[in-house]
Each structure stands twice: as C-alpha cells, then as structure tokens.
mmCIF file of C-alpha atoms in Angstrom:
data_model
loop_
_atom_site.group_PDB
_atom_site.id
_atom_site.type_symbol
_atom_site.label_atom_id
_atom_site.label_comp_id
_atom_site.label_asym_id
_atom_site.label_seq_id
_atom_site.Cartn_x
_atom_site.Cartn_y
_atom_site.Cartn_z
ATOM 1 C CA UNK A 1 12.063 -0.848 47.636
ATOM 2 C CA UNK A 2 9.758 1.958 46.509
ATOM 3 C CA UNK A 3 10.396 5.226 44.352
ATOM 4 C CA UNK A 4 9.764 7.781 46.440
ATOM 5 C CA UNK A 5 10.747 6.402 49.908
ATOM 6 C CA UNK A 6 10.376 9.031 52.846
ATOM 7 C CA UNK A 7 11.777 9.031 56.197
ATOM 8 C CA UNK A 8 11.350 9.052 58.914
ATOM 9 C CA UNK A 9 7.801 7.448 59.264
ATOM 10 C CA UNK A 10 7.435 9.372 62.020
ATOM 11 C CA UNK A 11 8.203 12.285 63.906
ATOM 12 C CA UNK A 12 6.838 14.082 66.567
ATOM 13 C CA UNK A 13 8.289 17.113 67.526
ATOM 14 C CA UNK A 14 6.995 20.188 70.218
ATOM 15 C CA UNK A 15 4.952 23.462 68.492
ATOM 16 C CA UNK A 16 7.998 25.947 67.292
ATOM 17 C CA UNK A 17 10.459 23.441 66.046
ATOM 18 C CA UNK A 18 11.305 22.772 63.095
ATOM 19 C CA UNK A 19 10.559 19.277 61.068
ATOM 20 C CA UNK A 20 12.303 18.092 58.972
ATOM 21 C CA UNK A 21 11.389 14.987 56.145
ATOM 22 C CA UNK A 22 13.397 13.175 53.264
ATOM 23 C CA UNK A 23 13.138 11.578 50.212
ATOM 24 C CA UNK A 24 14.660 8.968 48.128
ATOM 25 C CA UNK A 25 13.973 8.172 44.470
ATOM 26 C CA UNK A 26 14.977 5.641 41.996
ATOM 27 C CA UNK A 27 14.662 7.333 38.484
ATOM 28 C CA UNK A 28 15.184 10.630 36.598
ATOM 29 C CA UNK A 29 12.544 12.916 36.943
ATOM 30 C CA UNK A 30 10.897 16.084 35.998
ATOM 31 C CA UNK A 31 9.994 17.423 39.387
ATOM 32 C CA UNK A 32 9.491 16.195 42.398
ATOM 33 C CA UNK A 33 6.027 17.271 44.698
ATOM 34 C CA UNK A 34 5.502 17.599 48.401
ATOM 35 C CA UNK A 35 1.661 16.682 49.402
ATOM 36 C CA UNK A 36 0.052 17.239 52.795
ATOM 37 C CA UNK A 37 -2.562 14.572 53.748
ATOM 38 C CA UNK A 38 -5.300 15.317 57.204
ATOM 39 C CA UNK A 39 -6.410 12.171 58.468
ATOM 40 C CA UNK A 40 -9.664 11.370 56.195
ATOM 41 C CA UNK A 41 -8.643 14.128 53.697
ATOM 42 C CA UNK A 42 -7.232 14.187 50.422
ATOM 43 C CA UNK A 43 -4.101 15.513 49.465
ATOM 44 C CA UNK A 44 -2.862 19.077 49.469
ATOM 45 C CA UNK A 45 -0.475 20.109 47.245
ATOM 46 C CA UNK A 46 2.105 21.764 48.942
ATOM 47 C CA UNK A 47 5.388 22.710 46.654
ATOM 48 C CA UNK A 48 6.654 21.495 43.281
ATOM 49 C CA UNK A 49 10.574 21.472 42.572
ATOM 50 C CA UNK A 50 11.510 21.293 39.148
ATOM 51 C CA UNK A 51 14.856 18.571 38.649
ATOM 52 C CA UNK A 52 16.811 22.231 37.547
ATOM 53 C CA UNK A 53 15.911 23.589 40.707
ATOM 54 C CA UNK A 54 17.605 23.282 43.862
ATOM 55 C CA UNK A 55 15.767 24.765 45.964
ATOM 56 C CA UNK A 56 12.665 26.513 46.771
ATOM 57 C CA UNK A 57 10.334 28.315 49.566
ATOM 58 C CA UNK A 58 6.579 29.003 50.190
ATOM 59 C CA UNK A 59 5.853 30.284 53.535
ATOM 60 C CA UNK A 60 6.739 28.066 55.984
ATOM 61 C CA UNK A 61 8.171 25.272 53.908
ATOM 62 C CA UNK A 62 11.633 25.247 52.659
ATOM 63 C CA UNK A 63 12.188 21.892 49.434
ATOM 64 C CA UNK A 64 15.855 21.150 48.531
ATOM 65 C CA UNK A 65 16.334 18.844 45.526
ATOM 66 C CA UNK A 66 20.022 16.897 45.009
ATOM 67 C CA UNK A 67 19.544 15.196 41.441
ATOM 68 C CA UNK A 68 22.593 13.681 41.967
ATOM 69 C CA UNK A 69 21.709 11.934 45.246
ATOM 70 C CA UNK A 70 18.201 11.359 43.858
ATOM 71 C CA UNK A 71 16.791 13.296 47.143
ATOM 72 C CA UNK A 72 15.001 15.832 48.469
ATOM 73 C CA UNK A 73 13.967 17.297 51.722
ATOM 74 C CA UNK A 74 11.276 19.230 53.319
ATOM 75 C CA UNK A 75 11.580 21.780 56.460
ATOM 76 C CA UNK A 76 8.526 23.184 58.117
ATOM 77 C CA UNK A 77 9.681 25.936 60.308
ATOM 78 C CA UNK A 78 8.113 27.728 63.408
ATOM 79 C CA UNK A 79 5.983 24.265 63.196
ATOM 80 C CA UNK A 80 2.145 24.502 64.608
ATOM 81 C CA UNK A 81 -0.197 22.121 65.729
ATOM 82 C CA UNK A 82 -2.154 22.559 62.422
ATOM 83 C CA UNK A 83 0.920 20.860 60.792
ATOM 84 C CA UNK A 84 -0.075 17.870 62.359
ATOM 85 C CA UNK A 85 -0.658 15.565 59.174
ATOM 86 C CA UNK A 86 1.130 12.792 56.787
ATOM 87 C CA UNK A 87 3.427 14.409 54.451
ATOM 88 C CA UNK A 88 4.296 12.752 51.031
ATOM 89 C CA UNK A 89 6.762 13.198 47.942
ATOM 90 C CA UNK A 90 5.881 12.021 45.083
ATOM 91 C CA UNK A 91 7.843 12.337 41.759
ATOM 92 C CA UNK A 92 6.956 12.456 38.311
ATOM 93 C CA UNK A 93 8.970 10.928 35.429
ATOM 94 C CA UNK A 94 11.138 12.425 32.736
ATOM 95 C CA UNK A 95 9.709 10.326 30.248
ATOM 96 C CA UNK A 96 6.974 12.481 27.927
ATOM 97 C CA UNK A 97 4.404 10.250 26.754
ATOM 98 C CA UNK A 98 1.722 7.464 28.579
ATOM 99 C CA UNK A 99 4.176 7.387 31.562
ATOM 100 C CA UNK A 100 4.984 11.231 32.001
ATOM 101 C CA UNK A 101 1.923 11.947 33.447
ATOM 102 C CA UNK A 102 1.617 9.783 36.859
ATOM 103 C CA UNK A 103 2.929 10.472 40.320
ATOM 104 C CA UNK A 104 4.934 8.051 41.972
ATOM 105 C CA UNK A 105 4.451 8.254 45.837
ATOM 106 C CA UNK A 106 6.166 7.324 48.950
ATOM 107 C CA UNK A 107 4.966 6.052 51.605
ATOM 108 C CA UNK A 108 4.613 9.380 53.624
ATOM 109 C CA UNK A 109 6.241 10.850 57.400
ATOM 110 C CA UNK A 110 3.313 11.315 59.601
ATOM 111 C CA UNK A 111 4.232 14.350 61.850
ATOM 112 C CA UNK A 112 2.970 15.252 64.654
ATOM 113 C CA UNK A 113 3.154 18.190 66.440
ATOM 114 C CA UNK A 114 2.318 18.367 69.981
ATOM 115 C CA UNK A 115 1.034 21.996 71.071
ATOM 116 C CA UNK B 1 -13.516 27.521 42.372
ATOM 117 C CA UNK B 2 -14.800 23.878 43.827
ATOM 118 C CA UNK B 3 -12.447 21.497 44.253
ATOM 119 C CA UNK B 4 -12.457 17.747 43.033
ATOM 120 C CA UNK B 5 -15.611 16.152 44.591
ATOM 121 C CA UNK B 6 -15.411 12.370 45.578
ATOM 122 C CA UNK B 7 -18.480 10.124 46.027
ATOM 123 C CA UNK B 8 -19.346 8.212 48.234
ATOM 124 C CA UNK B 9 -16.988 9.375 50.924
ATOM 125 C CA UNK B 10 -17.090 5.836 52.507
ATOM 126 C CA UNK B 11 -18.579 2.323 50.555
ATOM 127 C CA UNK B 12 -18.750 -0.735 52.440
ATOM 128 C CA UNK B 13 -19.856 -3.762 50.269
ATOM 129 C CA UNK B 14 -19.539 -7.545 50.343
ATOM 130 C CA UNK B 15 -16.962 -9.481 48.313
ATOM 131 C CA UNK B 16 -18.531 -10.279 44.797
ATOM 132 C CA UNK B 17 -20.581 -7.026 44.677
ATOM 133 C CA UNK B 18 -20.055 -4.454 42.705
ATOM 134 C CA UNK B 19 -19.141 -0.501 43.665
ATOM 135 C CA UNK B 20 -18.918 2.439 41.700
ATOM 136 C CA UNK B 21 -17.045 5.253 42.592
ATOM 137 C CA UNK B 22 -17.439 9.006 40.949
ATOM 138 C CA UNK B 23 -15.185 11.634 40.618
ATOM 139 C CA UNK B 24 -16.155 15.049 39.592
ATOM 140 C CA UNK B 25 -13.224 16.728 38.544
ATOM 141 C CA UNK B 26 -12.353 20.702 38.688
ATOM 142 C CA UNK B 27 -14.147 22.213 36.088
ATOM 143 C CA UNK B 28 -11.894 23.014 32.908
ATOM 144 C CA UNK B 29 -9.754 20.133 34.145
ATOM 145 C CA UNK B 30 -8.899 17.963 31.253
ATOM 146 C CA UNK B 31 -6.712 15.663 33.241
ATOM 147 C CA UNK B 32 -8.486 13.511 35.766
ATOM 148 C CA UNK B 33 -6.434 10.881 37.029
ATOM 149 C CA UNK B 34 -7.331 7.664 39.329
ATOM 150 C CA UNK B 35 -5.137 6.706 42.534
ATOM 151 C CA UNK B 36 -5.316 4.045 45.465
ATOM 152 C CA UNK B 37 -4.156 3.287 48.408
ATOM 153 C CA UNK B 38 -4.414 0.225 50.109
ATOM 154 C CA UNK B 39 -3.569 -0.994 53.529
ATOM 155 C CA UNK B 40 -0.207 0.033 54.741
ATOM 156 C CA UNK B 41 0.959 0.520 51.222
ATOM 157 C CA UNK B 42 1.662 3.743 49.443
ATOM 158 C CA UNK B 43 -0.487 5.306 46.608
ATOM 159 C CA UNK B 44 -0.337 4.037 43.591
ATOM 160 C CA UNK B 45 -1.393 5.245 40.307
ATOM 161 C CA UNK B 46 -4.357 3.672 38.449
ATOM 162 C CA UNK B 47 -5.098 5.623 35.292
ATOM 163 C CA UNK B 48 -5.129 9.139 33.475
ATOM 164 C CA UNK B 49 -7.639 10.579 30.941
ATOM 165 C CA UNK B 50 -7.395 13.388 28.830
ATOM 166 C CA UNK B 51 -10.584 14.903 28.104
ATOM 167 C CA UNK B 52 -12.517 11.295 27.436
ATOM 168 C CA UNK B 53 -9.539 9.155 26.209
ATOM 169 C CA UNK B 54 -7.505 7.265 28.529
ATOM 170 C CA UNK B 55 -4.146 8.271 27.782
ATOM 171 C CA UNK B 56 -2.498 5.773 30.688
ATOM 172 C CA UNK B 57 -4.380 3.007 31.999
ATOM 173 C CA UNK B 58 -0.945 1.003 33.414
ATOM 174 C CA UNK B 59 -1.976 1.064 36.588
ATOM 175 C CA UNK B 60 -5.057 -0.659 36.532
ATOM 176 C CA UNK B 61 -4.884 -4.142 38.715
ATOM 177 C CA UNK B 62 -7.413 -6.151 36.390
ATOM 178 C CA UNK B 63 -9.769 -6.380 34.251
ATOM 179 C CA UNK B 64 -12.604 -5.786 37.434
ATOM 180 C CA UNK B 65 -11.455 -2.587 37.259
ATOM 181 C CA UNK B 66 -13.163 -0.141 34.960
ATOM 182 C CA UNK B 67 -12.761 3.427 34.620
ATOM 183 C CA UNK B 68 -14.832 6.107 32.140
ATOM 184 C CA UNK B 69 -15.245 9.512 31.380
ATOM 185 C CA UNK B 70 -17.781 9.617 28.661
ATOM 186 C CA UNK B 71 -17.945 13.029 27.703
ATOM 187 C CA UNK B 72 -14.696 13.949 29.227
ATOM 188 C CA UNK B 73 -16.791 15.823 32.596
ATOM 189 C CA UNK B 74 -16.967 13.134 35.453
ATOM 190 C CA UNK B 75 -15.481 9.722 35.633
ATOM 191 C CA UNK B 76 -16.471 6.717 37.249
ATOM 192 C CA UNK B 77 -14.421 4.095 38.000
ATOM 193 C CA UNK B 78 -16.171 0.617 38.726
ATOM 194 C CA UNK B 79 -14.954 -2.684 40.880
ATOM 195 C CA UNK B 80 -16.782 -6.023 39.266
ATOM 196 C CA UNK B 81 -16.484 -7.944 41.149
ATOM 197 C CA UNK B 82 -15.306 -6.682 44.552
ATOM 198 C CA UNK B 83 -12.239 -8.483 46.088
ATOM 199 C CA UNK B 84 -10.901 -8.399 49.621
ATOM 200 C CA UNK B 85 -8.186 -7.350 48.491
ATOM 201 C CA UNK B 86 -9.776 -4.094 46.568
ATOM 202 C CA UNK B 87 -10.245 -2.697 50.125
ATOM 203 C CA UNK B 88 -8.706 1.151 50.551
ATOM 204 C CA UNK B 89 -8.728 4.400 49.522
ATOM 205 C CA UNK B 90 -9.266 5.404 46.236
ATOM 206 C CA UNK B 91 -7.581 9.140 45.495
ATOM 207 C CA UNK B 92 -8.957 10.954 42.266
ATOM 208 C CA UNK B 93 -7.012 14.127 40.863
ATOM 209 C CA UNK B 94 -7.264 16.397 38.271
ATOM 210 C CA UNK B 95 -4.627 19.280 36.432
ATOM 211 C CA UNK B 96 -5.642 21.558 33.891
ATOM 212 C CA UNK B 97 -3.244 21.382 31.492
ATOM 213 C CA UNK B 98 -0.682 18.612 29.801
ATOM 214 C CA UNK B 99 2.711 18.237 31.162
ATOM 215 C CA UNK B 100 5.064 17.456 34.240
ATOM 216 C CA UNK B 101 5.064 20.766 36.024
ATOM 217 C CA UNK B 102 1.329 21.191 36.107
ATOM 218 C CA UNK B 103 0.414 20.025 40.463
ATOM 219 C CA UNK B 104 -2.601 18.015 40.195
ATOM 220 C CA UNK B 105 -5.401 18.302 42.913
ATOM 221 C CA UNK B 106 -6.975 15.490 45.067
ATOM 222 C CA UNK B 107 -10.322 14.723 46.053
ATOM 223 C CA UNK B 108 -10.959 13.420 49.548
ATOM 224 C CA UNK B 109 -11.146 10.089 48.096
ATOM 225 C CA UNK B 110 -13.623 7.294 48.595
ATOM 226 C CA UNK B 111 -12.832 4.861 51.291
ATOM 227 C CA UNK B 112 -13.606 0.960 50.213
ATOM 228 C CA UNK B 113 -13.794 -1.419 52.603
ATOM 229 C CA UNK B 114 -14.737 -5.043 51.215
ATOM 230 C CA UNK B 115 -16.357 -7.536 54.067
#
C-alpha cells in the first residue's frame, strides 16, 4: 500500500454539508499538505500542517493531524458546488537532505457536490 | 505574480518518438520540481532542482527520461524514446525557498498520451 492513502475515493454529498476526507501515512514526517485538483487543472495548495501541529483552519477547511495514528483529516464546511474537485494529501519526509524535499501523494477523494 | 506555466497543455506522440515538455517556473523560484501521474495511479515524484543542480533525481523511471534547467530559469524534461507506458500527466512545481514547510505550486501539467 501507498504513503499517503486517502479515503474515501469518493463522496458525493448535497451543497451545505459538510465533507469530510482522511489520510493514512507510513513514515515520520515534517508536515503533511492538503491539495485541491479541477478536472484538467493542476494542483492548488490548500493547507499545510506542521507534524507539531494538531490542528489548523483557513476559511472553510478545518486539517487535524494525529502523529501517533499517522493520520489526518480534512472538513470542508457549508460545502458549495465549486468544491466539486479531487482532493489530495500528500506528506513530506522528516529526513533533511536529497529526500526531504519531495511530496509523497495519495491517491486523492474526488468529491462531488451536487447543487 | 504568474503562476507555474506548463507547455504543451496536451502532447500526443507515437511510441519511439520523442517529447519534450517545459516548465516555466514562478519567477524567484529556486525549487522546481518534476511530478507524474499515470493512469489510475497516484503522483509520483520525479526530480527536484535547486537553482540548476539537481539536488534529487530518485524518482526518475530511466534513463529515457531527462530533465534540465540550464541556467536555473526553465526546465525541460525530455522522454527518448516514448513508451506506452510513459502515457499521463506530468505535474511541475516550484517553492521559493529550501525546506519542508515551504507549499510548492503546480502547473496545470502536460498531458502525454503515447499511441
């Protein structure tokens, strides 16, 4: 299995509820980052957590971090149609050097939200 | 501020041929990084420079894959020659500065398809 696994692969929820998306991960990181991806776009950074954080807000989005269960999570709130999209985590490594630099992705929740 | 420019959006080539793909990363960005994605898998890192040096080239599948940033500005990264398996979408990024906690910005990528 994959660092960085999120789930579910999909969810489609109504305009005004809340989503809601995990993530797993395999090794000790820095931080861990929440992307946004619109079909034939690239991706949007969203949020960063740092691994002393445990959790953080920006707007609408709401990242916990448990180091200890190597997971996070990621709540949109009052969602919108425009939230429609493939959400990804991806974590980067505690190891400073060649490595410490990459992202390590999942493979992403595609939500959609019906309006 | 422009963001990291991709080109071509969309390459379609036959196996054996040979594509190169640019990046153009945000300006003052001395981090440019190379991603893909192919079919149903999740994105995976290919390679990070610093200024002109590769500082990470793990990722990289094989030796038909060539990546440079001569002058540390733009970077191409070249597929000689193409495979079937090469087909996807190829994700570059760049962050200004050195370190984990620095969120690193996406192009729209460049979408390979290999007949």
């Amino acid at each position: 299995s994959q660092q960085g696994e999120e789930d579910p692969q999909a969810l489609s929820i109504q305009e005004g509820e809340n989503a809601t998306m995990n993530c797993s991960y395999k090794t000790s990181i820095n931080n861990l980052q929440w992307y946004r991806q619109n079909s034939g776009r690239g991706l949007v950074h969203l949020i960063l957590i740092r691994s002393n954080e445990r959790e953080k807000h920006s707007g609408r989005l709401r990242v916990t971090l448990d180091t200890s269960k190597k997971s996070s999570s990621l709540l949109i709130t009052a969602s919108r149609a425009a939230d429609t999209a493939s959400y990804f985590c991806a974590t980067h490594g505690s190891h400073y050097g060649t490595s410490g630099s990459r992202l390590t992705f999942g493979e992403g929740t595609q939500l959609t939200v019906n309006p | 501020e422009a963001g990291v420019t991709q080109f071509p959006s969309h390459s379609v080539i036959e196996k054996g041929q040979t594509v190169t793909l640019r990046c153009d990363p945000i300006s003052g960005h001395d981090n440019l990084y190379w991603y893909r994605r192919v079919m149903g898998k999740e994105i995976k890192f290919l390679l990070h420079f610093v200024k002109e040096s590769k500082q990470d080239e793990s990722g990289m599948p094989n030796n038909r894959f060539l990546a440079e940033r001569t002058g540390g500005t733009y970077s191409t990264l070249k597929v000689q020659p193409a495979e079937l398996e090469d087909s996807g979408v190829y994700f570059c990024a760049s962050s200004q500065g050195w370190g984990s906690n620095q969120p690193q910005h996406f192009g729209d990528g460049t979408r390979l398809s290999i007949l």
